[in-house]
Coordinates of C-alpha atoms in Angstrom, one line a residue:
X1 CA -7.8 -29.6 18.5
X2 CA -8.9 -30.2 14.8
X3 CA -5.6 -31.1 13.5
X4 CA -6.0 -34.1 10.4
X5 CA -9.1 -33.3 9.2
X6 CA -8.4 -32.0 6.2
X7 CA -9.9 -28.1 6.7
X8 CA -9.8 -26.4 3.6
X9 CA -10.7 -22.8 4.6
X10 CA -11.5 -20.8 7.7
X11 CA -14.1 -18.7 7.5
X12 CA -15.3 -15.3 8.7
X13 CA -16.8 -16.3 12.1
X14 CA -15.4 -19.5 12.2
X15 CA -15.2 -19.9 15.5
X16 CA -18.0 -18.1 17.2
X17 CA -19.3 -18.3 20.2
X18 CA -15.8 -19.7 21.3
X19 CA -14.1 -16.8 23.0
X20 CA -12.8 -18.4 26.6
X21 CA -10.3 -20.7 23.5
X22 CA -7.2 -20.4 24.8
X23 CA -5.3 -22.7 22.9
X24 CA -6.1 -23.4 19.2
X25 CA -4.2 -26.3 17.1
X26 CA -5.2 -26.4 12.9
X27 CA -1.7 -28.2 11.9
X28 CA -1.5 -30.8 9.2
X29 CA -5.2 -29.8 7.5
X30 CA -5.6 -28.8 3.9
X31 CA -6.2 -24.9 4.5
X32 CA -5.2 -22.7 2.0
X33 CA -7.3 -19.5 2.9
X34 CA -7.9 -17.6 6.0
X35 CA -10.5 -15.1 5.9
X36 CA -10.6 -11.9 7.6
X37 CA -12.1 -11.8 10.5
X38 CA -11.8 -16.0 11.2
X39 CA -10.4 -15.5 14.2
X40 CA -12.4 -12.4 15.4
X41 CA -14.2 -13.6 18.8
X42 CA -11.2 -15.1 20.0
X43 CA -10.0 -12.5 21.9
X44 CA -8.6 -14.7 24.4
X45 CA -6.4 -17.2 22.5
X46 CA -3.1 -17.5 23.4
X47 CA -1.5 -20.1 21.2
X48 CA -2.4 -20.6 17.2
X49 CA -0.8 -23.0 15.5
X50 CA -1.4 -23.8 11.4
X51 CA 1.6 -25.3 10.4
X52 CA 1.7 -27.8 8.0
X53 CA -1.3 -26.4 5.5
X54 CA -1.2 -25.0 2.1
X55 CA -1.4 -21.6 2.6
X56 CA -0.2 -19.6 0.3
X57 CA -0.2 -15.8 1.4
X58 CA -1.0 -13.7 4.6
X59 CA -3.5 -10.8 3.8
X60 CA -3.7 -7.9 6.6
X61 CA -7.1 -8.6 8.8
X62 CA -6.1 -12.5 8.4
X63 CA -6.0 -12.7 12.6
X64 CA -8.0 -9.4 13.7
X65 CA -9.0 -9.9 17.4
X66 CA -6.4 -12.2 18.5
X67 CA -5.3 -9.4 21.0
X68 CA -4.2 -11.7 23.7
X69 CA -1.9 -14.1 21.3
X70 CA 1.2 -15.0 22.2
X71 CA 2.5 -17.8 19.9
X72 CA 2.1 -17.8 16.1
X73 CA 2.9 -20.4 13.8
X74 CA 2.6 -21.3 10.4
X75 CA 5.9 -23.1 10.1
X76 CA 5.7 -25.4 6.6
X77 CA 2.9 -24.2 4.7
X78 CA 3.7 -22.7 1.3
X79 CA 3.8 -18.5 2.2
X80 CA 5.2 -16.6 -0.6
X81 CA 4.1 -13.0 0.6
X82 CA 2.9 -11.4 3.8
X83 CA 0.7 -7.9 3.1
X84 CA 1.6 -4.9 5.2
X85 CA 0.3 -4.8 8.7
X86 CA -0.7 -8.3 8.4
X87 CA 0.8 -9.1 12.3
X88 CA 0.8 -5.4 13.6
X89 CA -2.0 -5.7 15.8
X90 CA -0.7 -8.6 18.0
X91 CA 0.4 -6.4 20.6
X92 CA 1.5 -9.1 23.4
X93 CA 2.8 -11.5 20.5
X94 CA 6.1 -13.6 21.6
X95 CA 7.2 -16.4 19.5
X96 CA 5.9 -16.4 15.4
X97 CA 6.9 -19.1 13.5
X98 CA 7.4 -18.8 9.6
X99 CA 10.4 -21.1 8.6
X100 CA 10.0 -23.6 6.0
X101 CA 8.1 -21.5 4.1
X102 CA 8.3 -20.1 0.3
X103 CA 8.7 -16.7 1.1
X104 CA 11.7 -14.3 -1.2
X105 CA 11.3 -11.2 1.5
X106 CA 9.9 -10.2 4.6
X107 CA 9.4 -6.9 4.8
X108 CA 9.2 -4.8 8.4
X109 CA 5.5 -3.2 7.5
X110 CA 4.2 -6.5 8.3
X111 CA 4.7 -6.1 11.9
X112 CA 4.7 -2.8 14.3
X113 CA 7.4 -0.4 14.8
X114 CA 8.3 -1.4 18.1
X115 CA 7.2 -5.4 19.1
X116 CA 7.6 -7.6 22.4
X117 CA 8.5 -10.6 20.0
X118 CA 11.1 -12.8 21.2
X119 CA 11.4 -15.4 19.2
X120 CA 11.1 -14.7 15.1
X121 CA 11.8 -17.9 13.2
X122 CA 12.8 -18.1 8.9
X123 CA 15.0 -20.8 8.3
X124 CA 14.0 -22.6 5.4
X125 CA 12.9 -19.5 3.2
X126 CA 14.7 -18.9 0.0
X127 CA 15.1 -15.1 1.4
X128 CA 16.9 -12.5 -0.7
X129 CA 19.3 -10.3 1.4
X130 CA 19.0 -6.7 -0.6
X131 CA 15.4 -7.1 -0.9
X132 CA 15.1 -6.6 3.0
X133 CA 16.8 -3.8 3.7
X134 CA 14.3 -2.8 5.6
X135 CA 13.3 -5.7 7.7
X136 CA 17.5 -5.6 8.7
X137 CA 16.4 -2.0 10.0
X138 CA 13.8 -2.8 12.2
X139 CA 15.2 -6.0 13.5
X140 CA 18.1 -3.9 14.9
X141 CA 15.7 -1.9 17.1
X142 CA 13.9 -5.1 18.7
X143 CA 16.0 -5.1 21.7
X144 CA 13.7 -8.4 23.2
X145 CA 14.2 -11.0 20.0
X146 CA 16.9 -13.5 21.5
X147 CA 15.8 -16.1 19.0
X148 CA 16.1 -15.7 15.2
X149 CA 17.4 -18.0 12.7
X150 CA 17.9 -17.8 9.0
X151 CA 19.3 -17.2 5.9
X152 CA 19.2 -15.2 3.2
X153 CA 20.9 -15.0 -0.7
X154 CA 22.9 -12.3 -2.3
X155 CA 26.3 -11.9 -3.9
X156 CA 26.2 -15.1 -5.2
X157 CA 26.8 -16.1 -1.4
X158 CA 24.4 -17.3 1.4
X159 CA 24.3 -15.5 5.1
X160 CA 23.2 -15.7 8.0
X161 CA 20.1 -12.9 8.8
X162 CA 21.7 -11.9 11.5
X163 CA 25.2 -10.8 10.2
X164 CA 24.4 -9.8 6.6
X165 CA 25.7 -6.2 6.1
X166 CA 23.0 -4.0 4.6
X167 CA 25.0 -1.5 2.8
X168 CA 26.5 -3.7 0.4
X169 CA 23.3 -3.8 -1.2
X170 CA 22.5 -1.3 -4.4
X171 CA 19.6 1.1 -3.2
X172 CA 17.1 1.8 -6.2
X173 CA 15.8 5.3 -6.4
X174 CA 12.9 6.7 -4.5
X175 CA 10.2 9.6 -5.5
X176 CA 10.1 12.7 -3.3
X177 CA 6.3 14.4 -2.8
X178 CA 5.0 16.3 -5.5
X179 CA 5.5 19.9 -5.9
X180 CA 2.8 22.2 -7.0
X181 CA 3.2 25.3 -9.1
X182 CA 0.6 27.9 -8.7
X183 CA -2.2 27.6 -11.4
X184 CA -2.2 29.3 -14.5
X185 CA -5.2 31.7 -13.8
X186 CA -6.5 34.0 -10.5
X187 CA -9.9 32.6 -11.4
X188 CA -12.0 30.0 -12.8
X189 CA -10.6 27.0 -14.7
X190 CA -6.9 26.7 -16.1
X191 CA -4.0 24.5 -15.3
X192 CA -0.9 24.4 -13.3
X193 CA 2.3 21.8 -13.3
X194 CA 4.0 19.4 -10.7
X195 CA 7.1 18.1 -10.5
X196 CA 8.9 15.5 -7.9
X197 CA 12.9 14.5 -7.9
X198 CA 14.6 11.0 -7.6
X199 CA 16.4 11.4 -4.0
X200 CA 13.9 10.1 -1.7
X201 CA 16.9 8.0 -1.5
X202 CA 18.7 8.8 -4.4
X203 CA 20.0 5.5 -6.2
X204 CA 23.3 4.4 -5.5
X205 CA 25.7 0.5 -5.6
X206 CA 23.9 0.3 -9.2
X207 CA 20.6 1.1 -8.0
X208 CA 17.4 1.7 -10.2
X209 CA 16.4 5.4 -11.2
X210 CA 13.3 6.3 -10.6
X211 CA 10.3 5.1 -12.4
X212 CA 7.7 7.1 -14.3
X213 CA 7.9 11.1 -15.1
X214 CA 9.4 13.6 -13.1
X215 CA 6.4 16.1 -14.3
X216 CA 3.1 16.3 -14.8
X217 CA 0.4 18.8 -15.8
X218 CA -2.9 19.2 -14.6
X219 CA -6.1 21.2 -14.7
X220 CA -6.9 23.5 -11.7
X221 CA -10.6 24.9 -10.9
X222 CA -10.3 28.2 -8.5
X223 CA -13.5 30.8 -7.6
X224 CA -15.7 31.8 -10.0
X225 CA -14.3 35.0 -11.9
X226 CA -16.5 38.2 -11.6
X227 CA -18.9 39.2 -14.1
X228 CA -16.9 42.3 -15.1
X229 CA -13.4 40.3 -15.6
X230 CA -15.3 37.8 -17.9
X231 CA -14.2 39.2 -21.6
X232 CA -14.5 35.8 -23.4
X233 CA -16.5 33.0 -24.1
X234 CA -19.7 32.7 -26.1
X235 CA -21.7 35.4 -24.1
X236 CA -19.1 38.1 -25.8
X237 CA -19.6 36.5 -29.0
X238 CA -23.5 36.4 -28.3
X239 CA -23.2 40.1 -28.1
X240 CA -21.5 40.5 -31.2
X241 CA -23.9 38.8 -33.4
X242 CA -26.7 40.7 -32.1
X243 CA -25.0 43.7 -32.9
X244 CA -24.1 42.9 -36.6
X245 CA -28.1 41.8 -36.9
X246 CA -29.1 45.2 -35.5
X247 CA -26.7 47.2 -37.5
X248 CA -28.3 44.7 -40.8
X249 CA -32.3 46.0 -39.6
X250 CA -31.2 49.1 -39.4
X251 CA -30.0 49.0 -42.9
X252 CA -32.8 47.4 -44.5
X253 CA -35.3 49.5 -42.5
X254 CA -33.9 52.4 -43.9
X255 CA -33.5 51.0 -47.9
X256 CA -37.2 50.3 -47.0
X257 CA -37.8 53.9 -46.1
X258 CA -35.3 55.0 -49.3
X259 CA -37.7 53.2 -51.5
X260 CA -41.3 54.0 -50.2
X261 CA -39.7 57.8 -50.7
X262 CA -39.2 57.4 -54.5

């Protein structure tokens, strides 16, 4: 227990040398930063609770090795964004706790396709609806969450997380993969174009088009070209010049000649 100590940070390593922890309680500190890797030797913690801090964001690695937690929370801090992946490796994770919290989104890359959670609490966020179209995907496939609580903001109207329709929202435009063209030359250096389309989705409900251009060109490098098919560049021209200088030799050699005659 080190709640009310004011802890400003946990480091990398914090807690070595402490791996039978099974129960670990920072509430009500100052911490604000978590490295990666704080939590790394605790392989057997079951229960992690840092509500009550000042953190401000959840960076992926942030609990790396907690592979035997099962409860998660960080209920009151001041959380504005979670990075991708940031809770995926939990595996046996049940109950994680982030209401009261500043965060706009929650986005469904921060946890694993498929989860054992059961309990996923966000009340107290000011969530947007549209901006978590995703999230609303993925929490439709967690057949085990019987707890979730929440609201979000859209329309000028407030719902509940688990009602809000998801296709009232405008879907901004996505970038398909690049498409190559073949490059200019058989051999050696020249270029070649690519070009991607807007429909990976295509906007729609007032959407955004896509961002940035739908071409670009580029240089391409192939095999070296054979000797014989090279017919420009300075070695032709190198061969030119040392013909005109010849050809000039010649000439004076035989004014030389011409005049030695006379």
């Amino acid at each position: 227990d080190i709640r009310l100590t004011e802890l400003s940070s946990i480091e990398d390593n914090a807690f070595s040398g402490l791996q039978s922890l099974f129960s670990l309680l920072l509430s009500s500190n100052k911490i604000s930063s978590i490295e990666d890797g704080a939590f790394s030797d605790l392989q057997y913690l079951r229960q992690l609770d840092i509500s009550r801090n000042e953190i401000s964001s959840i960076e992926d690695g942030a609990f790396s090795g907690l592979q035997s937690l099962v409860t998660l929370s960080l209920s009151s801090n001041k959380i504005s964004s979670i990075e991708d992946g940031a809770f995926s490796d939990l595996q046996y994770l049940r109950l994680i706790a982030l209401d009261n919290n500043n965060l706009t989104t929650v986005s469904a890359k921060i946890f694993d396709k498929e989860t054992d959670l059961h309990a996923l609490l966000l009340r107290g966020n000011p969530l947007i609806c549209c901006t978590m179209a995703d999230f609303f995907e993925w929490r439709s496939n967690q057949n085990n969450i019987t707890e979730s609580d929440g609201t979000c903001t859209d329309f000028n109207s407030t719902t509940d997380i688990n009602s809000f329709n998801v296709s009232k929202c405008p879907i901004d435009g996505g970038w398909s993969s690049w498409v190559n063209s073949t490059c200019s030359v058989t051999c050696g250096n020249g270029i070649q174009s690519r070009s991607r389309t807007c429909d990976s989705p295509i906007p729609s409900g007032g959407g955004k088009y896509c961002e940035g251009s739908d071409e670009e060109t580029l240089e391409c490098s192939l095999i070296d070209c054979p000797e014989s098919c090279k017919g420009s560049g300075k070695k032709p021209e190198s061969k030119r010049m040392k013909a005109r200088k010849w050809k000039r030799y010649q000439y004076r050699q035989l004014r030389r000649t011409d005049t030695h005659n006379k």
